[in-house]
Short mmCIF file of N, CA and C in Angstrom, two decimals:
data_model
loop_
_atom_site.label_atom_id
_atom_site.label_comp_id
_atom_site.label_asym_id
_atom_site.label_seq_id
_atom_site.Cartn_x
_atom_site.Cartn_y
_atom_site.Cartn_z
N UNK E 1 -39.84 -72.28 77.93
CA UNK E 1 -40.00 -73.61 79.09
C UNK E 1 -40.57 -75.02 78.15
N UNK E 2 -41.17 -74.61 77.50
CA UNK E 2 -42.05 -75.78 76.45
C UNK E 2 -41.83 -76.04 75.72
N UNK E 3 -40.79 -75.18 75.18
CA UNK E 3 -39.36 -75.59 73.88
C UNK E 3 -38.37 -76.64 74.55
N UNK E 4 -37.68 -76.34 75.60
CA UNK E 4 -36.97 -77.15 76.64
C UNK E 4 -37.94 -79.05 76.10
N UNK E 5 -38.57 -78.32 77.03
CA UNK E 5 -39.02 -79.93 77.42
C UNK E 5 -39.38 -80.85 75.96
N UNK E 6 -40.21 -79.92 74.58
CA UNK E 6 -39.78 -80.41 73.85
C UNK E 6 -38.61 -81.79 73.07
N UNK E 7 -37.84 -80.62 73.34
CA UNK E 7 -36.83 -80.95 72.93
C UNK E 7 -35.60 -83.12 74.01
N UNK E 8 -35.84 -82.86 74.92
CA UNK E 8 -35.67 -83.10 76.43
C UNK E 8 -35.49 -85.37 75.56
N UNK E 9 -37.39 -85.67 75.80
CA UNK E 9 -36.97 -86.75 74.61
C UNK E 9 -36.20 -87.16 74.02
N UNK E 10 -36.21 -86.35 72.63
CA UNK E 10 -34.52 -86.80 72.33
C UNK E 10 -33.83 -86.72 72.43
N UNK E 11 -33.22 -85.96 73.40
CA UNK E 11 -32.26 -86.03 74.41
C UNK E 11 -31.93 -86.97 75.09
N UNK E 12 -33.03 -88.21 75.71
CA UNK E 12 -32.61 -88.41 76.71
C UNK E 12 -32.21 -89.97 75.99
N UNK E 13 -33.03 -89.96 74.50
CA UNK E 13 -32.92 -91.64 74.05
C UNK E 13 -31.59 -91.68 72.84
N UNK E 14 -30.61 -90.11 73.28
CA UNK E 14 -29.39 -90.31 72.31
C UNK E 14 -28.92 -90.72 72.28
N UNK E 15 -28.24 -91.75 71.35
CA UNK E 15 -27.07 -92.38 71.42
C UNK E 15 -25.63 -91.84 72.43
N UNK E 16 -24.83 -92.46 72.47
CA UNK E 16 -23.50 -91.98 73.72
C UNK E 16 -23.08 -90.97 72.76
N UNK E 17 -22.85 -91.63 71.37
CA UNK E 17 -21.59 -90.51 70.32
C UNK E 17 -22.19 -89.03 70.28
N UNK E 18 -23.94 -89.27 70.75
CA UNK E 18 -24.37 -87.98 70.35
C UNK E 18 -24.80 -86.96 71.69
N UNK E 19 -24.24 -85.80 71.82
CA UNK E 19 -24.78 -84.97 72.89
C UNK E 19 -25.48 -83.83 72.73
N UNK E 20 -26.73 -83.14 73.11
CA UNK E 20 -27.95 -82.88 72.92
C UNK E 20 -28.14 -81.83 74.36
N UNK E 21 -27.64 -80.67 74.37
CA UNK E 21 -27.93 -79.71 75.79
C UNK E 21 -28.62 -78.60 74.86
N UNK E 22 -29.53 -78.71 76.04
CA UNK E 22 -30.57 -76.87 76.01
C UNK E 22 -30.57 -76.45 77.10
N UNK E 23 -30.71 -75.15 76.91
CA UNK E 23 -30.79 -74.20 77.68
C UNK E 23 -31.42 -73.10 77.82
N UNK E 24 -32.11 -71.92 78.93
CA UNK E 24 -32.87 -70.97 78.48
C UNK E 24 -32.24 -69.83 78.78
N UNK E 25 -32.29 -68.62 77.85
CA UNK E 25 -31.11 -67.63 78.12
C UNK E 25 -32.47 -66.11 78.28
N UNK E 26 -31.84 -65.25 78.04
CA UNK E 26 -32.70 -64.20 78.34
C UNK E 26 -33.41 -63.98 76.44
N UNK E 27 -35.16 -64.41 76.81
CA UNK E 27 -35.64 -64.66 75.62
C UNK E 27 -35.05 -65.34 74.43
N UNK E 28 -34.78 -66.49 75.19
CA UNK E 28 -33.74 -67.10 73.55
C UNK E 28 -33.31 -68.21 74.43
N UNK E 29 -33.87 -69.61 73.29
CA UNK E 29 -33.79 -70.91 72.99
C UNK E 29 -32.56 -70.97 73.39
N UNK E 30 -31.34 -72.31 73.39
CA UNK E 30 -30.57 -72.69 72.91
C UNK E 30 -29.80 -74.18 73.13
N UNK E 31 -29.87 -74.41 71.88
CA UNK E 31 -29.98 -75.72 71.42
C UNK E 31 -28.42 -76.63 71.23
N UNK E 32 -27.35 -76.68 71.68
CA UNK E 32 -25.70 -77.41 71.58
C UNK E 32 -26.25 -78.99 71.11
N UNK E 33 -26.27 -79.30 70.05
CA UNK E 33 -25.64 -80.42 69.57
C UNK E 33 -24.49 -80.99 68.81
N UNK E 34 -23.64 -82.07 70.00
CA UNK E 34 -22.54 -82.40 70.11
C UNK E 34 -21.78 -83.79 69.34
N UNK E 35 -21.18 -83.82 68.06
CA UNK E 35 -20.80 -84.97 67.49
C UNK E 35 -20.16 -86.09 66.88
N UNK E 36 -19.21 -86.42 66.55
CA UNK E 36 -17.85 -86.47 65.91
C UNK E 36 -18.46 -86.03 64.42
N UNK E 37 -17.24 -85.69 63.56
CA UNK E 37 -17.63 -84.78 62.50
C UNK E 37 -18.20 -86.50 61.33
N UNK E 38 -17.79 -87.35 61.48
CA UNK E 38 -18.02 -88.65 60.84
C UNK E 38 -19.52 -88.90 60.95
N UNK E 39 -20.32 -88.19 61.96
CA UNK E 39 -21.84 -88.77 61.92
C UNK E 39 -22.42 -87.61 61.46
N UNK E 40 -22.13 -86.76 60.90
CA UNK E 40 -22.57 -85.64 60.41
C UNK E 40 -24.07 -85.68 60.03
N UNK E 41 -24.23 -86.42 58.91
CA UNK E 41 -25.50 -87.08 58.98
C UNK E 41 -26.52 -87.23 59.84
N UNK E 42 -26.00 -87.87 60.66
CA UNK E 42 -27.07 -88.37 61.26
C UNK E 42 -27.24 -87.37 62.53
N UNK E 43 -26.34 -85.94 62.44
CA UNK E 43 -26.98 -84.73 63.69
C UNK E 43 -27.62 -84.01 62.52
N UNK E 44 -27.71 -83.79 61.21
CA UNK E 44 -28.42 -83.60 60.56
C UNK E 44 -29.62 -83.80 60.51
N UNK E 45 -30.27 -85.45 60.70
CA UNK E 45 -31.24 -86.07 61.03
C UNK E 45 -31.57 -85.10 61.84
N UNK E 46 -31.02 -85.39 63.57
CA UNK E 46 -31.39 -85.06 64.67
C UNK E 46 -31.70 -83.62 64.79
N UNK E 47 -31.31 -82.38 63.87
CA UNK E 47 -31.13 -80.97 64.36
C UNK E 47 -32.70 -80.78 63.19
N UNK E 48 -32.81 -81.87 62.39
CA UNK E 48 -33.96 -81.63 61.52
C UNK E 48 -34.92 -81.90 62.35
N UNK E 49 -35.00 -82.99 63.49
CA UNK E 49 -36.22 -83.32 64.05
C UNK E 49 -36.63 -82.41 65.04
N UNK E 50 -35.28 -81.88 66.31
CA UNK E 50 -35.55 -81.31 66.47
C UNK E 50 -36.59 -80.04 66.46
N UNK E 51 -36.39 -79.46 64.49
CA UNK E 51 -36.78 -78.00 64.38
C UNK E 51 -37.77 -78.28 64.23
N UNK E 52 -38.21 -80.05 64.00
CA UNK E 52 -39.65 -80.00 63.70
C UNK E 52 -40.48 -80.07 64.82
N UNK E 53 -40.05 -80.53 65.98
CA UNK E 53 -40.40 -80.07 67.51
C UNK E 53 -41.06 -78.90 67.72
N UNK E 54 -39.82 -77.98 67.78
CA UNK E 54 -39.84 -76.09 67.88
C UNK E 54 -40.86 -75.95 66.59
N UNK E 55 -40.92 -75.83 66.24
CA UNK E 55 -41.94 -75.57 64.95
C UNK E 55 -43.33 -75.68 65.58
N UNK E 56 -43.69 -77.29 65.53
CA UNK E 56 -44.58 -78.22 65.85
C UNK E 56 -45.25 -76.77 67.27
N UNK E 57 -44.51 -77.10 68.22
CA UNK E 57 -44.71 -76.26 69.29
C UNK E 57 -45.07 -74.88 69.19
N UNK E 58 -44.61 -74.05 68.76
CA UNK E 58 -44.79 -72.81 67.94
C UNK E 58 -45.89 -72.20 67.45
N UNK E 59 -45.99 -73.75 66.16
CA UNK E 59 -47.76 -73.46 65.95
C UNK E 59 -48.66 -74.17 66.87
N UNK E 60 -48.73 -74.63 68.00
CA UNK E 60 -49.54 -75.20 68.99
C UNK E 60 -49.75 -73.71 69.68
N UNK E 61 -48.80 -73.08 69.90
CA UNK E 61 -48.54 -71.51 71.27
C UNK E 61 -48.99 -70.42 70.02
N UNK E 62 -49.36 -70.74 68.77
CA UNK E 62 -50.01 -69.53 67.71
C UNK E 62 -51.63 -69.28 68.24
N UNK E 63 -51.80 -71.26 67.77
CA UNK E 63 -53.15 -71.33 67.83
C UNK E 63 -53.77 -70.86 69.08
N UNK E 64 -53.40 -71.83 69.99
CA UNK E 64 -53.83 -71.12 71.55
C UNK E 64 -53.75 -69.79 71.71
N UNK E 65 -52.95 -69.10 71.32
CA UNK E 65 -53.12 -67.29 71.07
C UNK E 65 -54.31 -66.16 70.68
N UNK E 66 -54.20 -67.27 69.37
CA UNK E 66 -55.44 -67.01 68.69
C UNK E 66 -56.97 -67.13 69.16
N UNK E 67 -57.05 -68.59 69.60
CA UNK E 67 -57.91 -69.03 70.41
C UNK E 67 -58.77 -68.34 71.64
N UNK E 68 -57.35 -67.43 72.53
CA UNK E 68 -57.04 -66.93 73.21
C UNK E 68 -58.06 -65.34 73.29
N UNK E 69 -57.36 -64.75 71.65
CA UNK E 69 -57.58 -63.38 71.45
C UNK E 69 -59.43 -63.80 70.94
N UNK E 70 -59.41 -64.88 70.12
CA UNK E 70 -61.11 -64.56 70.12
C UNK E 70 -62.00 -64.71 71.14
N UNK E 71 -61.67 -65.08 72.30
CA UNK E 71 -62.45 -65.80 73.74
C UNK E 71 -62.69 -63.92 73.77
N UNK E 72 -61.77 -62.93 74.23
CA UNK E 72 -61.38 -62.29 74.77
C UNK E 72 -62.51 -61.31 73.98
N UNK E 73 -62.16 -61.42 72.49
CA UNK E 73 -62.87 -60.37 71.84
C UNK E 73 -64.89 -60.47 71.76
N UNK E 74 -65.01 -61.65 72.15
CA UNK E 74 -66.50 -61.75 72.63
C UNK E 74 -66.74 -61.56 73.57
N UNK E 75 -65.87 -61.38 74.60
CA UNK E 75 -66.20 -60.80 76.03
C UNK E 75 -66.40 -59.35 75.74
N UNK E 76 -65.67 -58.72 75.02
CA UNK E 76 -65.86 -57.38 75.10
C UNK E 76 -67.06 -57.11 74.50
N UNK E 77 -67.14 -55.86 75.86
CA UNK E 77 -68.81 -54.99 74.97
C UNK E 77 -67.93 -54.16 73.97
N UNK E 78 -69.43 -54.38 72.83
CA UNK E 78 -68.91 -54.14 71.92
C UNK E 78 -69.53 -52.17 71.76
#
């Protein structure tokens, strides 16, 4: 759900000719980007931006999980 929320601001600010849809399926996040062919370079820039959001979010989640594992290791008896 966090990935979808990270993408939504870009969707709200998209120009009229660009449609971004996102949905969550069974352990899958689907992002659809629809635009006229003549706007392919703009679509590429949007896709790059979306992937940047997703990558940053995944790095943040990994960091949180690593931190949580460190806390659990400190709590567990030796």
